[in-house]
Structures are given as C-alpha cells and as structure tokens.
Coordinates of N, CA and C in Angstrom, one line a residue:
M2 N 6.3 102.7 55.4 CA 6.2 102.1 54.1 C 7.0 100.9 54.2
N3 N 6.6 99.8 53.6 CA 7.4 98.6 53.6 C 8.6 98.7 52.7
L4 N 9.6 97.9 53.0 CA 10.9 98.0 52.3 C 10.8 97.8 50.8
N5 N 10.0 96.9 50.4 CA 9.9 96.6 48.9 C 9.3 97.9 48.2
A6 N 8.3 98.4 48.8 CA 7.6 99.6 48.2 C 8.6 100.8 48.2
W7 N 9.4 100.9 49.3 CA 10.4 102.0 49.4 C 11.4 101.9 48.3
N8 N 12.0 100.7 48.2 CA 13.0 100.4 47.2 C 12.5 100.6 45.8
E9 N 11.3 100.2 45.5 CA 10.7 100.4 44.2 C 10.5 101.9 43.9
I10 N 10.1 102.7 44.9 CA 9.9 104.1 44.7 C 11.3 104.8 44.5
V11 N 12.2 104.5 45.3 CA 13.6 105.1 45.2 C 14.2 104.8 43.8
S12 N 14.0 103.6 43.4 CA 14.5 103.2 42.1 C 13.8 104.0 41.0
G13 N 12.5 104.2 41.1 CA 11.8 104.9 40.1 C 12.1 106.4 40.1
L14 N 12.6 107.0 41.2 CA 13.0 108.4 41.2 C 14.2 108.6 40.4
S15 N 15.0 107.6 40.2 CA 16.2 107.8 39.4 C 16.1 107.2 38.0
N16 N 14.9 106.8 37.6 CA 14.7 106.2 36.3 C 14.9 107.3 35.2
P17 N 15.5 106.9 34.1 CA 15.6 107.9 33.0 C 14.3 108.3 32.4
D18 N 13.3 107.5 32.6 CA 12.0 107.7 32.0 C 11.2 108.7 32.9
V19 N 10.9 109.9 32.3 CA 10.3 111.0 33.1 C 9.0 110.6 33.7
P20 N 8.1 110.0 33.0 CA 6.8 109.6 33.6 C 7.0 108.6 34.8
T21 N 8.0 107.8 34.7 CA 8.3 106.8 35.8 C 8.8 107.6 37.1
C22 N 9.6 108.6 36.8 CA 10.1 109.5 37.9 C 8.9 110.2 38.6
V23 N 8.1 110.8 37.8 CA 7.0 111.6 38.3 C 6.0 110.7 39.1
E24 N 5.8 109.5 38.6 CA 4.9 108.6 39.3 C 5.5 108.1 40.6
A25 N 6.8 107.9 40.6 CA 7.5 107.5 41.9 C 7.5 108.7 42.9
A26 N 7.6 109.9 42.4 CA 7.5 111.0 43.3 C 6.1 111.2 43.9
S27 N 5.1 110.9 43.1 CA 3.8 111.0 43.6 C 3.5 109.9 44.6
R28 N 4.0 108.7 44.4 CA 3.9 107.6 45.3 C 4.6 107.9 46.6
L29 N 5.8 108.5 46.5 CA 6.5 108.8 47.8 C 5.7 109.8 48.6
H30 N 5.2 110.8 47.9 CA 4.5 111.9 48.6 C 3.2 111.3 49.3
A31 N 2.5 110.5 48.5 CA 1.3 109.9 49.1 C 1.5 108.8 50.1
G32 N 2.6 108.1 50.0 CA 2.7 106.9 50.9 C 3.7 107.0 52.0
A33 N 4.4 108.1 52.1 CA 5.4 108.2 53.2 C 4.6 108.4 54.5
V34 N 5.2 107.8 55.6 CA 4.6 107.9 56.9 C 5.8 108.4 57.8
P35 N 5.4 108.8 59.1 CA 6.4 109.4 60.0 C 7.6 108.4 60.2
E36 N 7.4 107.2 60.1 CA 8.5 106.2 60.3 C 9.5 106.3 59.1
D37 N 9.1 106.9 58.0 CA 10.0 107.1 56.9 C 10.9 108.3 57.0
I38 N 10.7 109.1 58.0 CA 11.5 110.4 58.1 C 13.0 110.2 58.0
P39 N 13.6 109.2 58.7 CA 15.0 109.0 58.5 C 15.5 108.7 57.1
Q40 N 14.7 107.9 56.4 CA 15.0 107.6 55.0 C 14.8 108.8 54.1
L41 N 13.8 109.6 54.4 CA 13.5 110.8 53.6 C 14.7 111.8 53.8
L42 N 15.2 111.9 55.0 CA 16.3 112.8 55.3 C 17.5 112.3 54.5
S43 N 17.7 111.0 54.4 CA 18.9 110.5 53.6 C 18.7 110.9 52.1
L44 N 17.5 110.9 51.6 CA 17.2 111.2 50.2 C 17.6 112.7 50.0
L45 N 17.5 113.5 51.0 CA 17.9 114.9 50.8 C 19.4 115.1 50.5
E46 N 20.2 114.0 50.8 CA 21.6 114.0 50.5 C 22.0 113.5 49.1
S47 N 21.0 113.1 48.4 CA 21.2 112.6 47.0 C 21.9 113.6 46.1
D48 N 22.6 113.1 45.2 CA 23.2 114.0 44.2 C 22.2 114.3 43.1
D49 N 21.1 113.7 43.1 CA 20.0 114.0 42.1 C 19.0 115.0 42.6
F50 N 19.0 116.1 42.0 CA 18.1 117.2 42.4 C 16.6 116.7 42.5
F51 N 16.2 115.9 41.5 CA 14.8 115.4 41.5 C 14.5 114.6 42.7
V52 N 15.4 113.8 43.2 CA 15.3 112.9 44.3 C 15.1 113.8 45.6
R53 N 16.0 114.8 45.7 CA 15.9 115.7 46.8 C 14.6 116.5 46.9
E54 N 14.1 116.9 45.7 CA 12.8 117.6 45.7 C 11.7 116.7 46.0
A55 N 11.7 115.5 45.5 CA 10.7 114.5 45.8 C 10.6 114.2 47.3
A56 N 11.7 114.2 48.0 CA 11.8 113.9 49.4 C 11.3 115.1 50.2
A57 N 11.5 116.3 49.7 CA 11.1 117.5 50.4 C 9.6 117.6 50.7
W58 N 8.8 117.2 49.8 CA 7.3 117.3 50.0 C 6.9 116.5 51.2
P59 N 7.1 115.2 51.3 CA 6.6 114.5 52.5 C 7.4 114.9 53.7
L60 N 8.6 115.3 53.6 CA 9.3 115.7 54.8 C 8.7 117.0 55.4
A61 N 8.4 117.9 54.5 CA 7.8 119.2 55.0 C 6.5 118.9 55.7
E62 N 5.7 117.9 55.1 CA 4.4 117.6 55.7 C 4.5 116.7 57.0
L63 N 5.4 115.8 57.0 CA 5.5 114.9 58.1 C 6.4 115.4 59.3
A64 N 7.5 116.0 58.9 CA 8.4 116.5 60.0 C 8.3 118.0 60.2
G65 N 7.9 118.7 59.2 CA 7.7 120.1 59.4 C 8.9 120.9 59.8
P66 N 8.8 121.8 60.8 CA 9.9 122.6 61.3 C 11.1 121.8 61.8
A67 N 10.9 120.6 62.2 CA 12.0 119.8 62.8 C 13.0 119.4 61.7
A68 N 12.6 119.4 60.5 CA 13.5 119.1 59.3 C 14.0 120.3 58.6
L69 N 13.7 121.5 59.2 CA 14.1 122.8 58.5 C 15.6 122.9 58.2
P70 N 16.5 122.6 59.1 CA 17.9 122.7 58.7 C 18.3 121.8 57.5
Q71 N 17.9 120.6 57.5 CA 18.2 119.7 56.4 C 17.5 120.1 55.1
L72 N 16.3 120.5 55.2 CA 15.5 121.0 54.0 C 16.2 122.2 53.4
L73 N 16.5 123.2 54.2 CA 17.1 124.4 53.7 C 18.5 124.1 53.1
K74 N 19.3 123.2 53.7 CA 20.6 122.8 53.1 C 20.4 122.2 51.7
A75 N 19.4 121.3 51.6 CA 19.2 120.7 50.3 C 18.6 121.8 49.3
Y76 N 17.8 122.7 49.8 CA 17.3 123.8 49.0 C 18.4 124.6 48.4
Q77 N 19.3 125.0 49.3 CA 20.5 125.8 48.8 C 21.3 125.0 47.8
R78 N 21.5 123.7 48.0 CA 22.2 122.9 47.1 C 21.6 123.0 45.7
G79 N 20.3 123.0 45.6 CA 19.6 123.1 44.3 C 20.0 124.4 43.6
F80 N 20.0 125.5 44.4 CA 20.4 126.8 43.8 C 21.8 126.8 43.3
D81 N 22.7 126.2 44.2 CA 24.1 126.1 43.8 C 24.3 125.3 42.5
E82 N 23.4 124.3 42.2 CA 23.5 123.5 41.0 C 22.8 124.2 39.8
G83 N 22.2 125.4 40.1 CA 21.6 126.1 39.0 C 20.1 125.8 38.8
H84 N 19.4 125.2 39.7 CA 18.0 124.9 39.6 C 17.2 126.1 40.1
D85 N 16.0 126.2 39.6 CA 15.1 127.3 40.0 C 14.4 127.0 41.3
N86 N 14.3 125.7 41.7 CA 13.8 125.3 43.0 C 12.3 125.6 43.2
D87 N 11.6 125.8 42.1 CA 10.1 126.1 42.2 C 9.4 125.1 43.0
G88 N 9.6 123.8 42.6 CA 8.9 122.8 43.3 C 9.3 122.6 44.8
F89 N 10.6 122.8 45.0 CA 11.1 122.7 46.4 C 10.6 123.9 47.2
S90 N 10.5 125.1 46.6 CA 9.9 126.2 47.3 C 8.5 126.0 47.7
A91 N 7.7 125.4 46.8 CA 6.3 125.1 47.1 C 6.2 124.1 48.3
A92 N 7.1 123.1 48.3 CA 7.2 122.1 49.4 C 7.5 122.8 50.7
L93 N 8.4 123.7 50.7 CA 8.8 124.5 52.0 C 7.6 125.3 52.5
L94 N 6.8 125.8 51.6 CA 5.7 126.6 52.0 C 4.6 125.8 52.7
E95 N 4.7 124.5 52.6 CA 3.7 123.7 53.4 C 4.0 123.7 54.9
I96 N 5.2 124.0 55.2 CA 5.6 124.1 56.7 C 4.8 125.1 57.4
P97 N 4.8 126.4 57.0 CA 4.0 127.4 57.7 C 2.5 127.1 57.6
A98 N 2.1 126.6 56.4 CA 0.7 126.4 56.2 C 0.1 125.3 57.1
L99 N 0.9 124.2 57.3 CA 0.5 123.1 58.1 C 0.8 123.2 59.6
F100 N 1.8 123.9 60.0 CA 2.3 123.9 61.4 C 2.1 125.2 62.1
G101 N 1.5 126.2 61.4 CA 1.1 127.5 62.0 C 2.1 128.1 63.0
P102 N 1.7 128.4 64.2 CA 2.5 129.1 65.2 C 3.8 128.3 65.5
E103 N 3.7 127.0 65.5 CA 4.9 126.2 65.8 C 6.0 126.4 64.7
A104 N 5.5 126.5 63.5 CA 6.5 126.8 62.4 C 7.0 128.2 62.5
T105 N 6.2 129.1 62.8 CA 6.7 130.5 63.0 C 7.8 130.6 64.0
R106 N 7.6 130.0 65.2 CA 8.6 130.0 66.2 C 9.9 129.3 65.8
A107 N 9.7 128.1 65.2 CA 10.9 127.4 64.7 C 11.7 128.1 63.6
I108 N 11.0 128.7 62.7 CA 11.7 129.3 61.6 C 12.3 130.6 62.1
A109 N 11.7 131.4 63.0 CA 12.2 132.6 63.5 C 13.5 132.2 64.3
A110 N 13.4 131.2 65.1 CA 14.6 130.8 65.9 C 15.8 130.4 65.0
F111 N 15.4 129.6 63.9 CA 16.5 129.2 63.0 C 17.1 130.5 62.3
A112 N 16.3 131.4 61.9 CA 16.8 132.6 61.3 C 17.7 133.4 62.2
E113 N 17.4 133.4 63.5 CA 18.3 134.1 64.4 C 19.7 133.6 64.5
T114 N 19.9 132.3 64.3 CA 21.2 131.7 64.4 C 21.9 131.4 63.1
A115 N 21.1 131.3 62.0 CA 21.6 131.0 60.7 C 22.4 132.1 60.1
E116 N 23.3 131.8 59.2 CA 24.1 132.8 58.5 C 23.9 132.7 57.0
G117 N 24.3 133.8 56.4 CA 24.4 133.8 54.9 C 23.1 133.4 54.2
K118 N 23.2 132.6 53.2 CA 22.1 132.2 52.4 C 21.0 131.4 53.2
M119 N 21.5 130.6 54.2 CA 20.5 129.9 55.0 C 19.6 130.9 55.8
K120 N 20.2 131.9 56.3 CA 19.4 132.9 57.0 C 18.5 133.6 56.0
G121 N 18.9 133.9 54.8 CA 18.0 134.5 53.8 C 16.9 133.6 53.5
H122 N 17.1 132.3 53.4 CA 16.0 131.3 53.1 C 15.0 131.3 54.2
A123 N 15.5 131.3 55.5 CA 14.7 131.3 56.6 C 13.8 132.5 56.7
L124 N 14.4 133.7 56.4 CA 13.7 134.9 56.5 C 12.6 135.0 55.4
W125 N 13.0 134.4 54.2 CA 12.0 134.3 53.1 C 10.8 133.5 53.6
L126 N 11.1 132.3 54.2 CA 10.0 131.4 54.6 C 9.2 132.1 55.7
L127 N 9.8 132.8 56.6 CA 9.1 133.5 57.7 C 8.1 134.5 57.1
E128 N 8.3 135.0 55.9 CA 7.3 135.9 55.4 C 6.0 135.2 55.1
F129 N 5.9 133.9 55.1 CA 4.7 133.2 54.8 C 4.1 132.7 56.1
C130 N 4.6 133.1 57.2 CA 4.1 132.6 58.5 C 3.1 133.6 59.1
D131 N 2.2 133.1 59.8 CA 1.2 134.0 60.5 C 1.8 134.4 61.8
R132 N 2.4 135.6 61.9 CA 3.1 136.0 63.1 C 2.2 136.5 64.2
T133 N 0.9 136.5 63.9 CA 0.0 137.0 64.9 C -0.3 135.8 65.9
G134 N 0.0 134.6 65.5 CA -0.3 133.5 66.4 C -1.7 133.0 66.3
G135 N -2.5 133.7 65.6 CA -4.0 133.4 65.5 C -4.2 132.2 64.6
A136 N -5.4 131.6 64.8 CA -5.7 130.4 64.1 C -6.4 130.8 62.7
N137 N -6.9 132.0 62.6 CA -7.6 132.4 61.4 C -6.7 132.7 60.3
R138 N -6.6 131.8 59.3 CA -5.6 132.0 58.2 C -6.4 132.3 56.9
G139 N -7.7 132.4 57.0 CA -8.5 132.6 55.8 C -8.7 134.0 55.4
G140 N -8.2 135.0 56.1 CA -8.4 136.4 55.8 C -9.8 136.8 56.2
G141 N -10.0 138.1 56.2 CA -11.4 138.6 56.6 C -11.5 138.6 58.1
E142 N -12.5 139.2 58.6 CA -12.7 139.3 60.0 C -13.9 138.4 60.4

C-alpha cells in the first residue's frame, strides 16, 4: 500500500467518528498486502484496542501462523483491558481456515512452548484446526 493511503487509513483508525474508524478498518483489511506486514505488526503494539483489532484481520490473512505470537500477545492485551475480543477472535479463526495443516503444525508447536494464558489461547485456536491433515473441510464423506 502506498504511504499516503497507509497514513490516511491509520489516521482514520484513531478518528473519534465511529463511521470513519469502521471505514478505515475496512480499507486496511481490503488493501493490505504482504509488504505491509511489518507496519501491521507495529499496529498490534498500539494503545488503541480498535487499531490492534483492525490490524489483526489482514495479519491473520497475510502472515497467518508466522504472526501467531504477536497476534496472541495483542489478543491477550485486549482481555487485560476488559474487551470481549469477539472481532479479534474471528480474525484469529481465519488462520486455521486459510492455512490448514500449516496452521495446525504452527499452532500446536506454539502451544507446546507457550505458558499461561498464551498457551490457553493457542489450545483454543487449535480446536478449530483440522488435525487430520486432510484437505476436505466441508464435512461429509
């Protein structure tokens, strides 16, 4: 994404006008590209919960399991601040949906070494993985 568009979106994410924030989050989700991953990771460090959640969606889709530690850290921060994290949870669920067996392996490996709440989040996410390794995710035989 070009720098002007990025700056406009980031500014919109922190706008006090709710429709402006929502539109900026939609633009970020739709317009982010793999080259934006470092900037998206930096948004996860924001003090603003909405900014962190907005960054989680494209990160989950673009970086997938590679961003799991940073995503789960920001996810826990939301809980620590008293948020329900519903939108962030939905973003995290994109990882197993999009990355299949790769996600399963990465999340399981993370869960083996993580501790405390981070381990709990990884185990929760692992419940949504297809642990059979098969490509059929549609149910039925």
